[in-house]
CSV table of N, CA, C and O and ligand atoms in Angstrom, one decimal:
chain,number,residue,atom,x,y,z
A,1,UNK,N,-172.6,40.2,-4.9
A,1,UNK,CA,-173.8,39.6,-5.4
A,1,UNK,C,-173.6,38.9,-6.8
A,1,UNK,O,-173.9,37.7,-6.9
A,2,UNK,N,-173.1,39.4,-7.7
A,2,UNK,CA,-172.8,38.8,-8.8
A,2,UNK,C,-171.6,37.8,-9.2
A,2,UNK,O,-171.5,37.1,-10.2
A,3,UNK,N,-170.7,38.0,-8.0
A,3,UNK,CA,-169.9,37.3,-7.8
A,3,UNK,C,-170.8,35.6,-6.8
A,3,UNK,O,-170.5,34.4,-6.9
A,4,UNK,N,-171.4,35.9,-6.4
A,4,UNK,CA,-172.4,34.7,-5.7
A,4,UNK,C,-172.9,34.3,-7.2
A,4,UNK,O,-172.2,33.5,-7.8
A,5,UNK,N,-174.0,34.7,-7.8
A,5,UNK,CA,-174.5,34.1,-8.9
A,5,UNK,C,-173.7,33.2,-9.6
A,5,UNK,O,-174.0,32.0,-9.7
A,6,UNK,N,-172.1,34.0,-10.2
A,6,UNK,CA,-171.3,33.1,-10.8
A,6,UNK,C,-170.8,32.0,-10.2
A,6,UNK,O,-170.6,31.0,-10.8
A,7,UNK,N,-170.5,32.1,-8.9
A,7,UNK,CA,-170.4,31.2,-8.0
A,7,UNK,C,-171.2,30.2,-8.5
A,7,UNK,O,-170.6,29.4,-9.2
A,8,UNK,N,-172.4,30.0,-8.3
A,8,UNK,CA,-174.0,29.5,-7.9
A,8,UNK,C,-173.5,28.1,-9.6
A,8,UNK,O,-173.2,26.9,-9.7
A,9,UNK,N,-173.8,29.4,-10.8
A,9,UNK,CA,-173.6,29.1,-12.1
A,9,UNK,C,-172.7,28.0,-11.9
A,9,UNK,O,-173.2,26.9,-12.1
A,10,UNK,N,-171.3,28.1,-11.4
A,10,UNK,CA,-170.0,27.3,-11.6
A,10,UNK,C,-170.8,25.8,-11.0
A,10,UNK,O,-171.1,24.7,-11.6
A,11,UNK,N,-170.9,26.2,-9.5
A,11,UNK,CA,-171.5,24.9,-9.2
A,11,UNK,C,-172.8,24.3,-9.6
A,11,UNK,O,-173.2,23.2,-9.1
A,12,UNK,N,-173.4,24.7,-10.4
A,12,UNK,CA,-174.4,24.0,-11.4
A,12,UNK,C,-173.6,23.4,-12.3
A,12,UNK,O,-173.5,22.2,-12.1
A,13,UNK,N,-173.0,23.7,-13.2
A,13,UNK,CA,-172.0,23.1,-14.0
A,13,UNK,C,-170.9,22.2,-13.7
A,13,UNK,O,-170.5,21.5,-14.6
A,14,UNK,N,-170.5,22.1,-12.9
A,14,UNK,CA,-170.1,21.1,-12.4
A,14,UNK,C,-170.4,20.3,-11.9
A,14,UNK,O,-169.5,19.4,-11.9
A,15,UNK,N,-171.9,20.0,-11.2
A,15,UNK,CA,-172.7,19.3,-11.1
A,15,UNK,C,-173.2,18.1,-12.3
A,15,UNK,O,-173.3,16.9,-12.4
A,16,UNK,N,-173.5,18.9,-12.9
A,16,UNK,CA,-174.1,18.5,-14.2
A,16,UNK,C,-172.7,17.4,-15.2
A,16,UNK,O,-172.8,16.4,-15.9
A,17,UNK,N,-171.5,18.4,-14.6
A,17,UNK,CA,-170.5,17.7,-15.3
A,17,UNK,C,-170.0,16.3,-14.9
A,17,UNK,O,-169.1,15.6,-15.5
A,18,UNK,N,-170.7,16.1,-13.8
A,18,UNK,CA,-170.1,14.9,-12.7
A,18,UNK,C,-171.5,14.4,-12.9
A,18,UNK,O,-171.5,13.2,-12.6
A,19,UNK,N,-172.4,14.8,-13.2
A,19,UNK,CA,-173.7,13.8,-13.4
A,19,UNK,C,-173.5,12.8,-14.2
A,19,UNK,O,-173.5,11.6,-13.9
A,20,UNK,N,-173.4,13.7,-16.0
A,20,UNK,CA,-173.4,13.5,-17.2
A,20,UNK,C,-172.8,12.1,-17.7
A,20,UNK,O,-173.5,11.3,-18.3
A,21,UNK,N,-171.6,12.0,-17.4
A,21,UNK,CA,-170.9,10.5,-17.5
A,21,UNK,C,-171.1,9.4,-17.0
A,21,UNK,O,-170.7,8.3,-17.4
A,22,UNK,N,-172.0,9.6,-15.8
A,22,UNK,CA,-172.7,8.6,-15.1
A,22,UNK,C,-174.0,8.2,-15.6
A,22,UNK,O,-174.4,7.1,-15.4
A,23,UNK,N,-174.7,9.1,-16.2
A,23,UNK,CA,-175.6,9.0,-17.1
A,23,UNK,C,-175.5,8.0,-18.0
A,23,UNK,O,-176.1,6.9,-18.0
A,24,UNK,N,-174.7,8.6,-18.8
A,24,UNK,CA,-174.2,7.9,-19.8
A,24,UNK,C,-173.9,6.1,-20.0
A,24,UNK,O,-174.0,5.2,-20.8
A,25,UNK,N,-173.5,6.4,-18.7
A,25,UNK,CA,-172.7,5.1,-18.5
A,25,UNK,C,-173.6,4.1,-18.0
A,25,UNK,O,-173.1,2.9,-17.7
A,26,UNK,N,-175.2,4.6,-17.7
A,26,UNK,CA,-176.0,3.6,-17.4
A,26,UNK,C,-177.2,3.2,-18.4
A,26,UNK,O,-178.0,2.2,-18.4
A,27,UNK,N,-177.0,4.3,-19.3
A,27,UNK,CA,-178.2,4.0,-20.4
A,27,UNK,C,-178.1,3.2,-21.4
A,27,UNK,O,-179.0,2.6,-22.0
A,28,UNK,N,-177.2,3.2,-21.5
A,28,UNK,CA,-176.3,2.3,-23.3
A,28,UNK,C,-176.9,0.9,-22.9
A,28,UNK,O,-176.8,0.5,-21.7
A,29,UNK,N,-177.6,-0.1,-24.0
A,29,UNK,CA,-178.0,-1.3,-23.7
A,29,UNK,C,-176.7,-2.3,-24.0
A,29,UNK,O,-176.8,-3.3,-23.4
A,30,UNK,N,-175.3,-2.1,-25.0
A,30,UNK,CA,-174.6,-2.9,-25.1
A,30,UNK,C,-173.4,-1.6,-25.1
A,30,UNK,O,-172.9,-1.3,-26.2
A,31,UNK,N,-173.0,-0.6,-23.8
A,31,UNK,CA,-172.3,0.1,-24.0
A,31,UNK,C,-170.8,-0.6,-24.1
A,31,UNK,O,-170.2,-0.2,-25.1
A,32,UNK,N,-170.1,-1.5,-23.3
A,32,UNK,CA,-169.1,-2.0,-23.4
A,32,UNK,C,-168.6,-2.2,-25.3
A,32,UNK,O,-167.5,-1.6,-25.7
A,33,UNK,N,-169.4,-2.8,-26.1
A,33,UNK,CA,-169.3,-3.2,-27.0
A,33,UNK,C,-169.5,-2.2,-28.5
A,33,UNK,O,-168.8,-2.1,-29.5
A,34,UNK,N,-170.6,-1.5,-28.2
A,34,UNK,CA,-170.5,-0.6,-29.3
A,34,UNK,C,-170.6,1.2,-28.9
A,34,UNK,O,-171.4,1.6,-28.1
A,35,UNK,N,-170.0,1.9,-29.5
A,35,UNK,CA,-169.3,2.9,-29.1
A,35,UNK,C,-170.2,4.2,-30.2
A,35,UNK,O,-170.3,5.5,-30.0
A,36,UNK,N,-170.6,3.4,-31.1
A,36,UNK,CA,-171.5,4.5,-31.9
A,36,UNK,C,-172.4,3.9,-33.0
A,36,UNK,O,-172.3,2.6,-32.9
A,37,UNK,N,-172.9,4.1,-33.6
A,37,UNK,CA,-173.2,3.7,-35.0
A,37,UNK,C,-172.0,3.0,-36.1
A,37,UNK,O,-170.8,3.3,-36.1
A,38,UNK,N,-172.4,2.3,-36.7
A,38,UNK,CA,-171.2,2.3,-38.2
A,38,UNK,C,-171.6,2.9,-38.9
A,38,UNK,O,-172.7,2.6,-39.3
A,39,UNK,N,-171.0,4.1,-39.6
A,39,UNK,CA,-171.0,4.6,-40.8
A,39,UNK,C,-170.6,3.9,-41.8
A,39,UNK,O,-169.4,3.5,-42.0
A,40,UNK,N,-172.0,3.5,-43.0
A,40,UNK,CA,-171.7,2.6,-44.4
A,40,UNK,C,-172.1,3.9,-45.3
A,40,UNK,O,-173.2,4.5,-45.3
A,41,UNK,N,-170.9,4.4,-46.1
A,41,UNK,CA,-171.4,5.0,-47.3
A,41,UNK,C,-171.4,4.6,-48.8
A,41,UNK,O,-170.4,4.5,-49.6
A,42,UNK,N,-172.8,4.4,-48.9
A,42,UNK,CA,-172.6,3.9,-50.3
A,42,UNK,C,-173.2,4.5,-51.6
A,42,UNK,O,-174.4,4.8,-51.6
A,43,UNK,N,-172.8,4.8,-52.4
A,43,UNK,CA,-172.8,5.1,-53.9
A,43,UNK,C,-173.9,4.7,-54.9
A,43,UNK,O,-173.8,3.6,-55.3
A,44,UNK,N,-174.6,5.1,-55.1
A,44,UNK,CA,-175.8,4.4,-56.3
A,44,UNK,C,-175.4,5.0,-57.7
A,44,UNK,O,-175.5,6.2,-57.5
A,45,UNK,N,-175.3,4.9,-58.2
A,45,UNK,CA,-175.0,4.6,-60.2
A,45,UNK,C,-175.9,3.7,-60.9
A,45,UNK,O,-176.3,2.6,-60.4
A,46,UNK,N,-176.3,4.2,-61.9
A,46,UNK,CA,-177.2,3.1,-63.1
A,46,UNK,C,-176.1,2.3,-63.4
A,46,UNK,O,-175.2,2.7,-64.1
A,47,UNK,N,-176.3,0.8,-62.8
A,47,UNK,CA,-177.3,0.4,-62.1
A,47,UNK,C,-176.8,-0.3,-60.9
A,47,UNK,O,-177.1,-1.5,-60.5
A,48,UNK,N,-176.2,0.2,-60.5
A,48,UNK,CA,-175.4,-0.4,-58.9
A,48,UNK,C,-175.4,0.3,-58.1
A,48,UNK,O,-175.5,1.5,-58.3
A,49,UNK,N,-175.3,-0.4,-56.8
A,49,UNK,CA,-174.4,0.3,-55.7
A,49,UNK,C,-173.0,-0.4,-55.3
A,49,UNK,O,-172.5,-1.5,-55.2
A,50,UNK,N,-172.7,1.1,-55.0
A,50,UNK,CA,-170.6,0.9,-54.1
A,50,UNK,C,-170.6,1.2,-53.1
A,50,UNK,O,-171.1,2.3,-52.8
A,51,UNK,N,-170.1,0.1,-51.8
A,51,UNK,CA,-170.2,-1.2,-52.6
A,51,UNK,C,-171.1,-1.6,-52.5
A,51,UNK,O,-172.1,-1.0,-52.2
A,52,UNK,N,-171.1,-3.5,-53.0
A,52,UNK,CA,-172.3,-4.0,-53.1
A,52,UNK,C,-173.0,-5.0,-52.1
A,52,UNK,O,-174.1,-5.3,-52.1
A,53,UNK,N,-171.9,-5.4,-51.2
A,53,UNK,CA,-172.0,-6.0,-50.3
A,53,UNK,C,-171.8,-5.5,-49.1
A,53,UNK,O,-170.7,-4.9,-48.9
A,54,UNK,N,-172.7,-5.5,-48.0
A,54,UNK,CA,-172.0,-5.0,-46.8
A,54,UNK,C,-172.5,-6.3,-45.6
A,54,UNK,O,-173.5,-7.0,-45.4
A,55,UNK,N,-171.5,-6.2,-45.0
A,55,UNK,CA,-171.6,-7.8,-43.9
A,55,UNK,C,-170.7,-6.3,-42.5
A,55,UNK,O,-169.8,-5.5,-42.4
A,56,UNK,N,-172.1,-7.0,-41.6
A,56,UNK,CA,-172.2,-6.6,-40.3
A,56,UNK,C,-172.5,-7.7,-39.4
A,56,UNK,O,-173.1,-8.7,-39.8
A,57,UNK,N,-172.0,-7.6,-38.1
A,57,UNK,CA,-172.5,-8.2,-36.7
A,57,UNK,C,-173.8,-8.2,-36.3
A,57,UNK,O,-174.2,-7.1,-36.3
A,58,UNK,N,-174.6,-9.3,-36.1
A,58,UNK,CA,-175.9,-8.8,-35.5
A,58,UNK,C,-175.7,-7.8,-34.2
A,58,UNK,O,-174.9,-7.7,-33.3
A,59,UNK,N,-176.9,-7.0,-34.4
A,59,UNK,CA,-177.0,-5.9,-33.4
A,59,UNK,C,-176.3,-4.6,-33.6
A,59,UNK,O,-176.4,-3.7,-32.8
A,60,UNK,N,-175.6,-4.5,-34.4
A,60,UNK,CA,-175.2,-3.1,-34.9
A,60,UNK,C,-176.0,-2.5,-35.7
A,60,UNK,O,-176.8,-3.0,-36.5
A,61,UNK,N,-175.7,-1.1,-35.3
A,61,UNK,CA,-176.4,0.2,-35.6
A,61,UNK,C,-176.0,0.5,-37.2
A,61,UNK,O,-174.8,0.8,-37.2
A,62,UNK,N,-176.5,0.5,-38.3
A,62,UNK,CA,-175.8,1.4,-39.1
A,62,UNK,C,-176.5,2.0,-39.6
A,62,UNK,O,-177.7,1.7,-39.9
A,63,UNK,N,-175.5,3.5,-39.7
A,63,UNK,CA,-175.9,4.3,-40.2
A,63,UNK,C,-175.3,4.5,-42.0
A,63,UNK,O,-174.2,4.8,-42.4
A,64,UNK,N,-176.5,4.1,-42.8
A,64,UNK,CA,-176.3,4.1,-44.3
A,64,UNK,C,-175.9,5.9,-44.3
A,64,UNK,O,-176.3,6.6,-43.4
A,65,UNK,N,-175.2,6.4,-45.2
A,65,UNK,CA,-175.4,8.0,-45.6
A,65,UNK,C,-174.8,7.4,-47.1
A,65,UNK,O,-173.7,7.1,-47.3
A,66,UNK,N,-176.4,7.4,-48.3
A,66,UNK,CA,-176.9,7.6,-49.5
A,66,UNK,C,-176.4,8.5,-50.2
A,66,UNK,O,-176.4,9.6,-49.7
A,67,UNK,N,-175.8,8.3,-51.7
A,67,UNK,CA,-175.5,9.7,-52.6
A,67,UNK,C,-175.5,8.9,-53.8
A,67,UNK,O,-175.1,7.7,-53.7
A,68,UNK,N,-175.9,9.5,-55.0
A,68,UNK,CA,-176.1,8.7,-56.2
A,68,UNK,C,-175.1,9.7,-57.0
A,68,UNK,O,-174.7,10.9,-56.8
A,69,UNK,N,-174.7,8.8,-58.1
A,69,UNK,CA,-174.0,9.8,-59.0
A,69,UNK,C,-174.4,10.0,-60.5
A,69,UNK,O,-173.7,10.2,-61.4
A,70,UNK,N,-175.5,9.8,-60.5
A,70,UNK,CA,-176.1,10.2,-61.4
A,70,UNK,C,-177.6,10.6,-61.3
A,70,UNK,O,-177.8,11.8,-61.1
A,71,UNK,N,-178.7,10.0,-61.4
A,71,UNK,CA,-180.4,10.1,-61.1
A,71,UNK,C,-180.4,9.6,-60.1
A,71,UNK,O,-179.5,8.9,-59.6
A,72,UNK,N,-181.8,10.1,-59.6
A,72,UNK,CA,-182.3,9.7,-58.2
A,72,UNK,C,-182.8,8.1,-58.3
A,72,UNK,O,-183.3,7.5,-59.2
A,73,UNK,N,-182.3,7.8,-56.8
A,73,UNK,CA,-182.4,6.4,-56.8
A,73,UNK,C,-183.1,5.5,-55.7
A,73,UNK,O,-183.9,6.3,-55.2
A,74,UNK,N,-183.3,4.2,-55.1
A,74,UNK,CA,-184.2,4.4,-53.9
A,74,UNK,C,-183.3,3.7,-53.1
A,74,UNK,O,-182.1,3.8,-53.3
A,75,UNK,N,-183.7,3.0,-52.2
A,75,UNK,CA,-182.9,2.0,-51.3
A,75,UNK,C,-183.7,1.2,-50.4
A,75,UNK,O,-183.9,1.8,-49.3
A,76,UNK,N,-184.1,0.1,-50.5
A,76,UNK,CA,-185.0,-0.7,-50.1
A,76,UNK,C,-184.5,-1.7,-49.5
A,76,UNK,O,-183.9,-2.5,-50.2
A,77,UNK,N,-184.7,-1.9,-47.6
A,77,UNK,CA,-183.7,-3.3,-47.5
A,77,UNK,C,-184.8,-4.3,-47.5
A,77,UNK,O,-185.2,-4.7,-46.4
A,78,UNK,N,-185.2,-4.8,-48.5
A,78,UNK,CA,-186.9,-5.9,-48.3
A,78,UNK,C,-186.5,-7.0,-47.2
A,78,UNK,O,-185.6,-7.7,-46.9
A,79,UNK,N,-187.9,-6.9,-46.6
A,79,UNK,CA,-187.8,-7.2,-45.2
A,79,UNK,C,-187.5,-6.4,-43.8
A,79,UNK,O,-187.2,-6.7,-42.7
A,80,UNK,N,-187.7,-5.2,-44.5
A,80,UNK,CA,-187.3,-4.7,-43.5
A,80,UNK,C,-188.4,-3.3,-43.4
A,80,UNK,O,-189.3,-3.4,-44.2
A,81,UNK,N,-188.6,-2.1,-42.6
A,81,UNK,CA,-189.3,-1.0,-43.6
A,81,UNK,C,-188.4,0.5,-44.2
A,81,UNK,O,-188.8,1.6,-44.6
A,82,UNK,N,-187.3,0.1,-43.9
A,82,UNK,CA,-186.3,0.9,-44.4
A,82,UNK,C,-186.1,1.1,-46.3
A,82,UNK,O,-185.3,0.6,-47.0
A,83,UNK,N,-187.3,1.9,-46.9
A,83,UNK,CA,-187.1,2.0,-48.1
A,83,UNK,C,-186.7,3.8,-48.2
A,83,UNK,O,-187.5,4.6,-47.7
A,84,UNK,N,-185.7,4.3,-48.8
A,84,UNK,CA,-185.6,5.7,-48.8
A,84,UNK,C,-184.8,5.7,-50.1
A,84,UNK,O,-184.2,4.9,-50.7
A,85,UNK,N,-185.1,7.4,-50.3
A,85,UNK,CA,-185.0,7.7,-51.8
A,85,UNK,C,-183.4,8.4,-51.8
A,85,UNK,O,-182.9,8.9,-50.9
A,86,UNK,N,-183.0,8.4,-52.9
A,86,UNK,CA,-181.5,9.0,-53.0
A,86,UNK,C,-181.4,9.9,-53.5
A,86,UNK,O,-181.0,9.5,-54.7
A,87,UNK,N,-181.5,11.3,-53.4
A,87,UNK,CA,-181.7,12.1,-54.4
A,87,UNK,C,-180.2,12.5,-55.6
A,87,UNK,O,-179.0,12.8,-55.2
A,88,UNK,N,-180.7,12.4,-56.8
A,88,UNK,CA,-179.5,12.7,-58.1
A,88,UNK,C,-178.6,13.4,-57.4
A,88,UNK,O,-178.6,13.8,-56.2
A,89,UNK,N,-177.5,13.5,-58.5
A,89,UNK,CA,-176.7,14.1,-58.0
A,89,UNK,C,-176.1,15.3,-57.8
A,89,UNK,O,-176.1,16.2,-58.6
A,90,UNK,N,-175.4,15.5,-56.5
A,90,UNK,CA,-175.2,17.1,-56.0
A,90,UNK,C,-176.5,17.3,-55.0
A,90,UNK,O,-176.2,18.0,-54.0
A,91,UNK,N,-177.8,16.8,-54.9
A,91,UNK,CA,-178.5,17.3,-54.2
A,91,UNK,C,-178.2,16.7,-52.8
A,91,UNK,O,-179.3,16.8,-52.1
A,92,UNK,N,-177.2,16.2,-52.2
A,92,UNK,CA,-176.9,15.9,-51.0
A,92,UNK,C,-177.3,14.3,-50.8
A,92,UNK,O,-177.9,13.5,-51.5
A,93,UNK,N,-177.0,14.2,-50.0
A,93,UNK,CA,-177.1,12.6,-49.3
A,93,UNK,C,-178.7,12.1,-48.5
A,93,UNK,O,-179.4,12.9,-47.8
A,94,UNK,N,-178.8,11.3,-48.6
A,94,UNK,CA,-180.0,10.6,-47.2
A,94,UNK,C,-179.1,9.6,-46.7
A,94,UNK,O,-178.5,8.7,-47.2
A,95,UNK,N,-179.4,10.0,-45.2
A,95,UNK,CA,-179.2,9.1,-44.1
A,95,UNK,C,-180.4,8.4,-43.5
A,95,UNK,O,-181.4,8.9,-43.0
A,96,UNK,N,-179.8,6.9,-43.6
A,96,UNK,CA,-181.0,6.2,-43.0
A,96,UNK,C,-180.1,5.6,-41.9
A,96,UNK,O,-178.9,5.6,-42.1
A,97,UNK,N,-180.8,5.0,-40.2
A,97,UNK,CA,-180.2,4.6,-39.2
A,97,UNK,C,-180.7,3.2,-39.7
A,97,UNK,O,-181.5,3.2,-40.7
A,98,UNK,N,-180.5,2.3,-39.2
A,98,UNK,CA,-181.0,0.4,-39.6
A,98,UNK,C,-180.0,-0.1,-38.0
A,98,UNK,O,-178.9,0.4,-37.9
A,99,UNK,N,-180.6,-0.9,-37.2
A,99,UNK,CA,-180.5,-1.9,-36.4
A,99,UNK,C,-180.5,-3.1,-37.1
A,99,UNK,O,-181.6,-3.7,-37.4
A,100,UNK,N,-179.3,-3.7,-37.4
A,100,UNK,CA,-179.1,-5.0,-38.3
A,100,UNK,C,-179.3,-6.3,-36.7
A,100,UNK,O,-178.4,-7.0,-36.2
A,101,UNK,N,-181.0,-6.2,-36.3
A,101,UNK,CA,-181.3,-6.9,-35.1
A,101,UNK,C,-181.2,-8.4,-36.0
A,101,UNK,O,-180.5,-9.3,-35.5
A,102,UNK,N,-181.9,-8.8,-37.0
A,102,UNK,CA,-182.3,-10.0,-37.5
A,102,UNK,C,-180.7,-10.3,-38.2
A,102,UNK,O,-180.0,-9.4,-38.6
A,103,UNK,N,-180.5,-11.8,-38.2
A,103,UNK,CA,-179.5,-12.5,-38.5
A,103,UNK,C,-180.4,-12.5,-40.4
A,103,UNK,O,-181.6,-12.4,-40.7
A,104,UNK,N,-179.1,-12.5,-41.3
A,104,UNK,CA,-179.4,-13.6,-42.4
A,104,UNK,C,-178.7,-12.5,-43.7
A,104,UNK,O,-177.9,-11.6,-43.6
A,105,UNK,N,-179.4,-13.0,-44.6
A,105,UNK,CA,-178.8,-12.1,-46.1
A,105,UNK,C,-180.1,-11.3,-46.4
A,105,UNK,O,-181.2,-11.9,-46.4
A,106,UNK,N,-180.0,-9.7,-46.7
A,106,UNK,CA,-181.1,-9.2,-47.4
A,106,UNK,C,-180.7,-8.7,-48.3
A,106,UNK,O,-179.6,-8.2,-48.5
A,107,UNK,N,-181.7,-8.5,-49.1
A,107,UNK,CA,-181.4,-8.1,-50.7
A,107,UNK,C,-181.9,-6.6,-50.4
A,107,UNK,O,-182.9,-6.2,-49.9
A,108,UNK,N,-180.8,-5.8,-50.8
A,108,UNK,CA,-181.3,-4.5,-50.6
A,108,UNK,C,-181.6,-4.1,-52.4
A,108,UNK,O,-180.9,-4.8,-53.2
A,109,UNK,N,-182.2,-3.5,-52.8
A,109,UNK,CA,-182.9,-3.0,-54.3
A,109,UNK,C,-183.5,-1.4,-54.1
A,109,UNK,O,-184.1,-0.8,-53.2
A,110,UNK,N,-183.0,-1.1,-55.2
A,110,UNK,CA,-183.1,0.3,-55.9
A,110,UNK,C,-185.5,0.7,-55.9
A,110,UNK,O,-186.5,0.3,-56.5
A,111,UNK,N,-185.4,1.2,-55.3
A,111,UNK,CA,-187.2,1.3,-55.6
A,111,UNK,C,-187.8,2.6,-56.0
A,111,UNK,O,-188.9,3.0,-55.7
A,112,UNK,N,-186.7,3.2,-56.8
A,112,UNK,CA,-187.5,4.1,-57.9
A,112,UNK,C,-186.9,4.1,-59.1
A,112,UNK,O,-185.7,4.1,-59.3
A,113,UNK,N,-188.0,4.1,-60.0
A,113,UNK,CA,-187.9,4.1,-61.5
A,113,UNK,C,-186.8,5.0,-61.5
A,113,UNK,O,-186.8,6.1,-60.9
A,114,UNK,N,-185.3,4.3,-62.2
A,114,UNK,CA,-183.7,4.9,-62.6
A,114,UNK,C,-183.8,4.9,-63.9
A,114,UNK,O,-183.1,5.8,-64.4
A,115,UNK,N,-184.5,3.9,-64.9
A,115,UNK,CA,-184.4,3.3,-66.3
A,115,UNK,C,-184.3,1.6,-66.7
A,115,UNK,O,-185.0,0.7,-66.1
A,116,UNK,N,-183.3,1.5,-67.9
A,116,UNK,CA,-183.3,0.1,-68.0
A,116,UNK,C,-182.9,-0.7,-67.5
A,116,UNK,O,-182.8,-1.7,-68.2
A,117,UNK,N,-182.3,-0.9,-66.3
A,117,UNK,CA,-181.6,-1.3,-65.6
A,117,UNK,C,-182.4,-1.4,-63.5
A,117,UNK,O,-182.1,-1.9,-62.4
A,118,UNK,N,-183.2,-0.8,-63.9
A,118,UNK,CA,-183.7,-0.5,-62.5
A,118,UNK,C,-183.6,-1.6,-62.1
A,118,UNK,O,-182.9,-1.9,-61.2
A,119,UNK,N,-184.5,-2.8,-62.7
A,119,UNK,CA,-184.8,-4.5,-62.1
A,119,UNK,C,-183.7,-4.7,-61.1
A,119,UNK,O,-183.6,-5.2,-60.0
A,120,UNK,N,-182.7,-4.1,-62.2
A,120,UNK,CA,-181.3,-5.3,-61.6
A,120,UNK,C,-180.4,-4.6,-60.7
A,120,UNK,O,-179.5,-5.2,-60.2
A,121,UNK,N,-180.6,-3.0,-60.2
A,121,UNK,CA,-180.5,-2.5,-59.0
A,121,UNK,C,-180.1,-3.0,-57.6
A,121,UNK,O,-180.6,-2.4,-56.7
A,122,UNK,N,-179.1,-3.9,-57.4
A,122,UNK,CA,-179.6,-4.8,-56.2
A,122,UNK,C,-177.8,-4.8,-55.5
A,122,UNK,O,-176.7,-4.9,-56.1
A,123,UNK,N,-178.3,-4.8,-53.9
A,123,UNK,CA,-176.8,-4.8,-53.2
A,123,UNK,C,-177.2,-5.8,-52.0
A,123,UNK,O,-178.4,-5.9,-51.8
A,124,UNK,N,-176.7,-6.2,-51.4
A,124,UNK,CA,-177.1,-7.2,-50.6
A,124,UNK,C,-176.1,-6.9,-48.9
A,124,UNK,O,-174.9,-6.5,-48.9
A,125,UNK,N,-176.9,-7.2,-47.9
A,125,UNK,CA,-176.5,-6.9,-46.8
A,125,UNK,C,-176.5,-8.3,-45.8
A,125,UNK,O,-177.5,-9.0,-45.4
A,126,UNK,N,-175.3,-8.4,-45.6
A,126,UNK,CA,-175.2,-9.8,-44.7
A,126,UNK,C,-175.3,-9.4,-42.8
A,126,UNK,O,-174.7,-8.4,-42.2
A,127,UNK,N,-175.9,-10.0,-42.3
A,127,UNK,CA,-176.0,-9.5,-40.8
A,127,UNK,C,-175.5,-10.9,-40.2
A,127,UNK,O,-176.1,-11.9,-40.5
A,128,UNK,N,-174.5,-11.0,-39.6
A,128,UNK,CA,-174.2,-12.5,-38.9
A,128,UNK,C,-173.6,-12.5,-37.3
A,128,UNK,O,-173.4,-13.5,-36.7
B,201,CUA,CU1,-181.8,2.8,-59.4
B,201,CUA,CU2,-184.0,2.2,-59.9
């Protein structure tokens, strides 16, 4: 009897294991071409970010992962509704996902009070 169960178990699993790939392989809307997200990690400091430019392909995924090295900071891609906060440092990172669907240059900017320098906060993202 318990030898049947495990039986039973195995062939569920193996099922599922010969499903799964085919799954896979039918959901992805540009699976040939992109294989995951891009990881961009960038740095905020009074009064920048590292780096400061980032140029992607239209239609990629990126995933920003945020850390400041000093006070909390924001990240705003205007034009877009991707504004998220960076918390000082040591308190870990924010991850934001962004679909760079629109072609062009966006000014990405700092959008929380950092100090004297906040205005000029600015990193810019090219999508082409
Ligand atoms: Cu950094 Cu405001």
């Amino acid at each position: 009897m318990v030898v049947l169960i495990m039986l039973t178990n195995f062939l569920i699993v193996l099922a599922l294991g010969i499903a799964g790939p085919q799954d896979l392989r039918t959901s992805g809307p540009q699976d040939s071409k992109s294989p995951g997200p891009r990881v961009v990690r960038i740095t905020a400091e009074r009064f920048a970010y590292t780096p400061s430019e980032i140029v992607v392909e239209k239609g990629t995924v990126i995933e920003f992962h945020l850390t400041s090295d000093d006070t909390d900071h924001g990240f705003r891609i205007v034009g877009t509704t991707v504004n998220a906060e960076i918390p000082k440092r040591r308190r870990g990172e924010t991850v934001v996902t962004y679909t760079a669907d629109i072609e062009g240059e966006f000014v990405i900017e700092c959008s929380r009070p950092c100090g004297a320098g906040h205005t000029a906060m600015r990193a810019r993202l090219v999508v082409k």
